[in-house]
Coordinates of C-alpha atoms in Angstrom, one line a residue:
X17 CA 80.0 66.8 85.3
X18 CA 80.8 66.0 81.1
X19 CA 84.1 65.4 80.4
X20 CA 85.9 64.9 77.3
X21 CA 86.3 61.4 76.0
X22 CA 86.5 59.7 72.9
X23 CA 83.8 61.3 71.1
X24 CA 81.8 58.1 70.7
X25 CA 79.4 58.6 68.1
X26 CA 76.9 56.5 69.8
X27 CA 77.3 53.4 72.5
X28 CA 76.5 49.8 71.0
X29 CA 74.9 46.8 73.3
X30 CA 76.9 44.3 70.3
X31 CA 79.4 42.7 73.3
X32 CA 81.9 40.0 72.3
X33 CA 84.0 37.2 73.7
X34 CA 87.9 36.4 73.1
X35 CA 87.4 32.3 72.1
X36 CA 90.4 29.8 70.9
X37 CA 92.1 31.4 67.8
X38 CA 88.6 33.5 67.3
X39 CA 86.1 35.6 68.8
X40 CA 82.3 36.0 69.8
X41 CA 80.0 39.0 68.5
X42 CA 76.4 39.2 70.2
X43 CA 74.3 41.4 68.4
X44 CA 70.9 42.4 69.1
X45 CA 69.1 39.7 66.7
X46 CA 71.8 37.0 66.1
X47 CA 75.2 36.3 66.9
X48 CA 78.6 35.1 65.1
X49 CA 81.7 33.4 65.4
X50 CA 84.7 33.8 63.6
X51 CA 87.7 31.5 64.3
X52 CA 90.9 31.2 62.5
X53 CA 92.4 28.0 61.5
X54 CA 94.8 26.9 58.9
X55 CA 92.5 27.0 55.9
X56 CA 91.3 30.5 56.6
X57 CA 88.2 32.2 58.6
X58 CA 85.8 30.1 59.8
X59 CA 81.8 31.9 60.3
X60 CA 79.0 30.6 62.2
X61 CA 76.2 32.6 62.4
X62 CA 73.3 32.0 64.9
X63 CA 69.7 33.4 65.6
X64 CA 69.8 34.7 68.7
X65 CA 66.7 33.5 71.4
X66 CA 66.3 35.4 75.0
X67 CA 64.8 34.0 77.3
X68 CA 63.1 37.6 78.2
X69 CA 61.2 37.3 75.3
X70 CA 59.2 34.4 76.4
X71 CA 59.0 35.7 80.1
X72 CA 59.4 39.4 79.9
X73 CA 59.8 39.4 83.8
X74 CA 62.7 38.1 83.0
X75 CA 64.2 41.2 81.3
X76 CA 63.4 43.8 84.2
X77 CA 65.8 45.5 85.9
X78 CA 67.4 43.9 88.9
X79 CA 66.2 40.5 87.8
X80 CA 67.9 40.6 84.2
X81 CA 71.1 40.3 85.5
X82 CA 71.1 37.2 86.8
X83 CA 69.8 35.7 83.8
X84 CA 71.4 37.3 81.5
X85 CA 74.4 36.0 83.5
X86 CA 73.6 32.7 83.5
X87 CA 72.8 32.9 79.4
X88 CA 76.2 34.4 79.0
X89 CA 78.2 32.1 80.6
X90 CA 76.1 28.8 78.3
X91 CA 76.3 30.6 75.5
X92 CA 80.2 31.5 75.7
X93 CA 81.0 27.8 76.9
X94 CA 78.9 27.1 73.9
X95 CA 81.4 29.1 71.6
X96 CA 84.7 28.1 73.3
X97 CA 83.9 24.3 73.1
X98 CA 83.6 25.1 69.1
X99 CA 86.5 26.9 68.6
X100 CA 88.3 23.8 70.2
X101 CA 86.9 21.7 68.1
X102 CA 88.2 23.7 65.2
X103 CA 92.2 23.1 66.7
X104 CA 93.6 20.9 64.6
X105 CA 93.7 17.1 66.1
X106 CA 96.8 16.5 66.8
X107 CA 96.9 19.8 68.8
X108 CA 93.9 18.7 71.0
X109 CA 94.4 17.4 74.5
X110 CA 92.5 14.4 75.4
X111 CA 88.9 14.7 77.1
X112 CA 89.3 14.5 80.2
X113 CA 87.2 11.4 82.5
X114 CA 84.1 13.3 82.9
X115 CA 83.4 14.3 79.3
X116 CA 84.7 10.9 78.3
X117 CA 81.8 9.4 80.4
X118 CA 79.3 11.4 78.3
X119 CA 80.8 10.7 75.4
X120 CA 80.2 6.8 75.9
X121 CA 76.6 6.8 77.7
X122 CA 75.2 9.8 75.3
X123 CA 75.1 10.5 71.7
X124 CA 75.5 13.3 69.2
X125 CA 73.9 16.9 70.5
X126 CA 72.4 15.6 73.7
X127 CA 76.5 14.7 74.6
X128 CA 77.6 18.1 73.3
X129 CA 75.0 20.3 75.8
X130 CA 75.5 17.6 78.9
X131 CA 79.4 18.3 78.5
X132 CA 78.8 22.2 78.2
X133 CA 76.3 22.6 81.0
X134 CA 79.1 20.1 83.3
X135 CA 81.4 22.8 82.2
X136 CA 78.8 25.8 83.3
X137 CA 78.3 23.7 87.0
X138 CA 82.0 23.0 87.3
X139 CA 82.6 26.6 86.5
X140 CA 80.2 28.6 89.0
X141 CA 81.3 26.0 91.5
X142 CA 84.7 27.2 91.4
X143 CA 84.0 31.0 91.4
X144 CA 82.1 30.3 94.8
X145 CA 84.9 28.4 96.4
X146 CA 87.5 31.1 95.4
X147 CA 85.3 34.3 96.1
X148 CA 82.5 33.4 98.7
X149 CA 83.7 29.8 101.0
X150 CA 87.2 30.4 100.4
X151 CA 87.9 34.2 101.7
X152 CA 85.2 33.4 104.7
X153 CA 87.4 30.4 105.5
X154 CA 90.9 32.2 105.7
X155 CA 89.6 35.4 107.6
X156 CA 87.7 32.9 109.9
X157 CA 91.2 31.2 110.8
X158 CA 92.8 34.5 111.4
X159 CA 91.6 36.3 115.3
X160 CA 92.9 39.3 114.5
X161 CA 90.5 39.7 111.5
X162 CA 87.5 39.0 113.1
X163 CA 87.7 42.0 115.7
X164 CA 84.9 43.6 114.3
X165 CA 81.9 42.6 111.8
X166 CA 83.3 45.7 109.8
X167 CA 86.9 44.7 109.9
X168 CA 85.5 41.1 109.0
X169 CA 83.7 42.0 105.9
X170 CA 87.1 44.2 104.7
X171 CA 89.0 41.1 105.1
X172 CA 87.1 38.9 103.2
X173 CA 86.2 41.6 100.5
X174 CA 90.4 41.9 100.2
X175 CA 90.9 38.4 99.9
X176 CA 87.9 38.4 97.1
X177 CA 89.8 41.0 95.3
X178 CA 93.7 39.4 96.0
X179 CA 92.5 36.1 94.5
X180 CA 90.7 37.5 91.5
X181 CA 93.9 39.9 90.9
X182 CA 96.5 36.9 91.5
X183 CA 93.8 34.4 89.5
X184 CA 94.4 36.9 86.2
X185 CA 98.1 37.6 86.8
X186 CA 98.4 34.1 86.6
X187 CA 96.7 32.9 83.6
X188 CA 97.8 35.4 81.5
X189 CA 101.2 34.0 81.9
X190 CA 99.8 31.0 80.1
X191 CA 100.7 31.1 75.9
X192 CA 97.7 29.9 74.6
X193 CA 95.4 32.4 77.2
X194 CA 97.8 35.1 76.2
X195 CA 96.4 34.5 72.5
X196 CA 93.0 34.7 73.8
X197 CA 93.8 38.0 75.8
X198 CA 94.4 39.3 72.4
X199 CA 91.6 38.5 70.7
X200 CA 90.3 40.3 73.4
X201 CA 91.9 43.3 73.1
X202 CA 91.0 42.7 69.2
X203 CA 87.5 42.7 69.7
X204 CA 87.4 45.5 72.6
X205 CA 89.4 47.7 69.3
X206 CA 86.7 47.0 66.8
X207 CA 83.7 47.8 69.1
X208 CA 85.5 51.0 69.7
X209 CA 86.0 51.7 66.0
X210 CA 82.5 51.2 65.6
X211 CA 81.2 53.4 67.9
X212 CA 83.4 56.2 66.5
X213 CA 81.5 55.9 63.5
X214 CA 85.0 54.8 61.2
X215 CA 85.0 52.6 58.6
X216 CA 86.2 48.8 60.0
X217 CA 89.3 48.6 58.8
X218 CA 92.5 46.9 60.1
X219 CA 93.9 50.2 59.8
X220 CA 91.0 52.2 62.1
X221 CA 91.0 49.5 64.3
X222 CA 94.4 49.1 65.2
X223 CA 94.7 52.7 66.8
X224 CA 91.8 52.2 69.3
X225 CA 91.6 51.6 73.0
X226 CA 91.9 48.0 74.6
X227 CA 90.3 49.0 77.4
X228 CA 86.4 49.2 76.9
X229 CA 84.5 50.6 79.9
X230 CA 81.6 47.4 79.2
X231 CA 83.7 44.8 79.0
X232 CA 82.3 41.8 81.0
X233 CA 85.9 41.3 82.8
X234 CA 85.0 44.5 84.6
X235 CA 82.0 43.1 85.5
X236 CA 83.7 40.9 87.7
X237 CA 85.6 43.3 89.5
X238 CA 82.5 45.1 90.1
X239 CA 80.7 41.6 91.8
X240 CA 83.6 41.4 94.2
X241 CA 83.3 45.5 95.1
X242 CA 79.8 45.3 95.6
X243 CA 80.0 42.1 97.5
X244 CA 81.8 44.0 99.9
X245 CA 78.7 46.4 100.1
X246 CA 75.8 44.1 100.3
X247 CA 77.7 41.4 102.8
X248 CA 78.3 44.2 105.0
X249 CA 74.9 43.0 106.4
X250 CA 76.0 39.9 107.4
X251 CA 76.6 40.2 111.4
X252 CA 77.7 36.3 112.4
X253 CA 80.6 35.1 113.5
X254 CA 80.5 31.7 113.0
X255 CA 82.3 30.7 109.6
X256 CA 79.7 28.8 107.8
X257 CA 76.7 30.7 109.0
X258 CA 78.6 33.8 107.0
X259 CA 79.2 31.6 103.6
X260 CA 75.2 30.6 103.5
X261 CA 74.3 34.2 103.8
X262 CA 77.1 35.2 101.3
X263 CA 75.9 32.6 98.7
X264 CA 71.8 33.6 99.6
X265 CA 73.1 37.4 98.8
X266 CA 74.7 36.7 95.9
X267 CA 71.8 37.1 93.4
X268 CA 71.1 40.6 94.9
X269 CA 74.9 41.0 94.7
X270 CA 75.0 39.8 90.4
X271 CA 71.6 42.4 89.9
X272 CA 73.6 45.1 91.7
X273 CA 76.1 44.8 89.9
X274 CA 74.4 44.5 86.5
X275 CA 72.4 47.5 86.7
X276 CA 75.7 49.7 87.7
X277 CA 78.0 48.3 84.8
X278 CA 75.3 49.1 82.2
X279 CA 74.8 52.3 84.0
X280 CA 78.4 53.5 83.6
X281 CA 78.1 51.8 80.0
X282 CA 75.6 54.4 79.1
X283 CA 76.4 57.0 80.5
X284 CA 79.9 60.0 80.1
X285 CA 80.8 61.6 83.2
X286 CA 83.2 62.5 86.3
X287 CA 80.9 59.6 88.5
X288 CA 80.7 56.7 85.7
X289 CA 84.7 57.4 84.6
X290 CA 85.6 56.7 88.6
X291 CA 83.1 53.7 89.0
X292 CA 84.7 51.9 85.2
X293 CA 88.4 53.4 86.2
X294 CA 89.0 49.8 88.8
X295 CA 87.6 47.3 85.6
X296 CA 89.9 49.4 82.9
X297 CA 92.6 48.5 85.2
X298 CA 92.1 45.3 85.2
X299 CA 91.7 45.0 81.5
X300 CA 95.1 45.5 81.4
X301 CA 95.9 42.1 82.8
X302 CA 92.5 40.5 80.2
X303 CA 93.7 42.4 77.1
X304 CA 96.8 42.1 75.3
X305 CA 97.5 44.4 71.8
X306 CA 96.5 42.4 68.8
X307 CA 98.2 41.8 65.4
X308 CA 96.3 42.2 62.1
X309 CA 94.9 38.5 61.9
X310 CA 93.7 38.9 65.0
X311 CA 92.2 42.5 64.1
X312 CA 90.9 41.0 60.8
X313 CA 88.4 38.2 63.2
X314 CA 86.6 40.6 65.2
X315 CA 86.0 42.9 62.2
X316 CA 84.3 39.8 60.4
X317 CA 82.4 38.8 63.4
X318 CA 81.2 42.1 64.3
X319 CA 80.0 42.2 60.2
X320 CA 78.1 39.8 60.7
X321 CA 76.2 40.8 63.9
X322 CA 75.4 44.2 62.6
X323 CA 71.5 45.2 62.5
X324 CA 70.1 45.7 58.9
X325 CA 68.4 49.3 60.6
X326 CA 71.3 51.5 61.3
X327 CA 71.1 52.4 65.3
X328 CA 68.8 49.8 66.7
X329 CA 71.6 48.2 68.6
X330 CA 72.1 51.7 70.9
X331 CA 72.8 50.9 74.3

């Protein structure tokens, strides 16, 4: 079942993340972020801590990828709220009432991680309105739909994946997230470049892929796919009986889920290139080309993440 691909030298766990005017490398020790503002590059380096390390039940399979979910999405609000604070003044919007409240009732670093975990809460509550109470709703208001538990569990699973599709389509329309869809693509360019074993340069980078097959946008396509799967169990009809057991599945659905992207991440043939095929597509609507500046970022940020013994960050 090997196929011919692109003769990846070896396959890194070093991930990233597209911020404001910079990007996020996470490498197996520490991670870095490299912005771009009008006085140049701007590096922050950090010691990376897992949780996993201090509870190593933490890091097994089919319970790591929860976590690890959870650490993600802190850590990357983390980085985007410092790359905003690197936009110039004048360009900033104003806080809005919430993190205005913190601002006056807490000080300093306390303020700062209130305002990003608000941001984490505010976040994971909106992904279950749109994909678990939200399709459950519509498909419950439609008769037709609910002929069947299988028929049901389609529906639902189609309006998961209509919303996410629309829900990209939509802010990539948006300038600034345009930008950020580049820095994507950027950072998607250089990983490649890595693993091919070339030099980082602009140059090297430039002619690589956008579309990465372990790119955690294709991780989200994957949650809604197996969603479909695991809520297949489900047999109730009434509404809100189906969103409790939706949201009580959805840790088994996020492990899932996990396990299969970093499965397809490691491995090259006919079965993982049809299971990645869905997230590359939707990297096209996640990933724009980038120009040289942008190239220039993720090349310094990947630098910087970069283990001192050559192959310990294989996937």
């Amino acid at each position: 079942m090997k196929r011919k691909t692109d003769n990846c030298s070896f396959r890194t766990s070093i991930g990233g993340q597209a911020l404001i005017e910079g990007i996020l490398m996470r490498g197996p020790k520490k991670q870095a972020i490299v912005c771009r503002t009008k006085d140049g590059m701007v590096e922050k380096v950090e010691e990376l801590k897992f949780v996993k390390d201090r509870y190593p039940a933490l890091g097994l399979p089919f319970i790591r990828g929860v976590v690890t979910l959870f650490d993600s999405l802190y850590k990357g609000m983390q980085a985007l709220t410092y790359s905003a604070s690197l936009v110039p003044i004048e360009e900033q919007g104003e806080p809005d009432k919430i993190d205005q409240w913190i601002e006056k009732h807490f000080e300093g670093e306390k303020a700062q991680k209130l305002i990003i975990s608000v941001a984490v809460v505010m976040g994971v509550a909106l992904a279950l309105f749109l994909f678990i109470f939200l399709p459950a709703l519509i498909v419950g208001l439609i008769t037709p739909l609910r002929s069947s538990y299988l028929a049901r569990n389609l529906s639902e699973g189609a309006v998961r994946i209509v919303i996410l599709l629309g829900y990209m389509m939509l802010v990539s329309r948006v300038e600034d997230i345009k930008r950020v869809f580049s820095y994507h693509g950027a950072e998607h360019k250089t990983i490649f470049c890595y693993e091919h074993g070339k030099p980082l340069t602009v140059e090297n980078v430039r002619v690589e892929s956008r579309f990465h097959p372990r790119c955690g946008t294709s991780f989200l396509l994957v949650v809604v796919i197996i969603s479909i799967l695991v809520n297949s169990v489900v047999r109730l009809d009434n509404t809100f009986a189906r969103m409790l057991c939706h949201l009580l599945l959805l840790p088994v659905v996020v492990s899932l889920s996990y396990e299969l992207n970093r499965w397809c991440g490691g491995h090259d043939n006919l079965l993982s290139a049809i299971l990645s095929a869905p997230g590359k597509w939707l990297q096209r609507i996640t990933t724009n080309e980038p120009d040289d500046s942008m190239i220039e970022c993720a090349i310094r940020s990947l630098e910087l993440v970069l283990p001192e013994e050559k192959g310990s960050d294989a996937w």
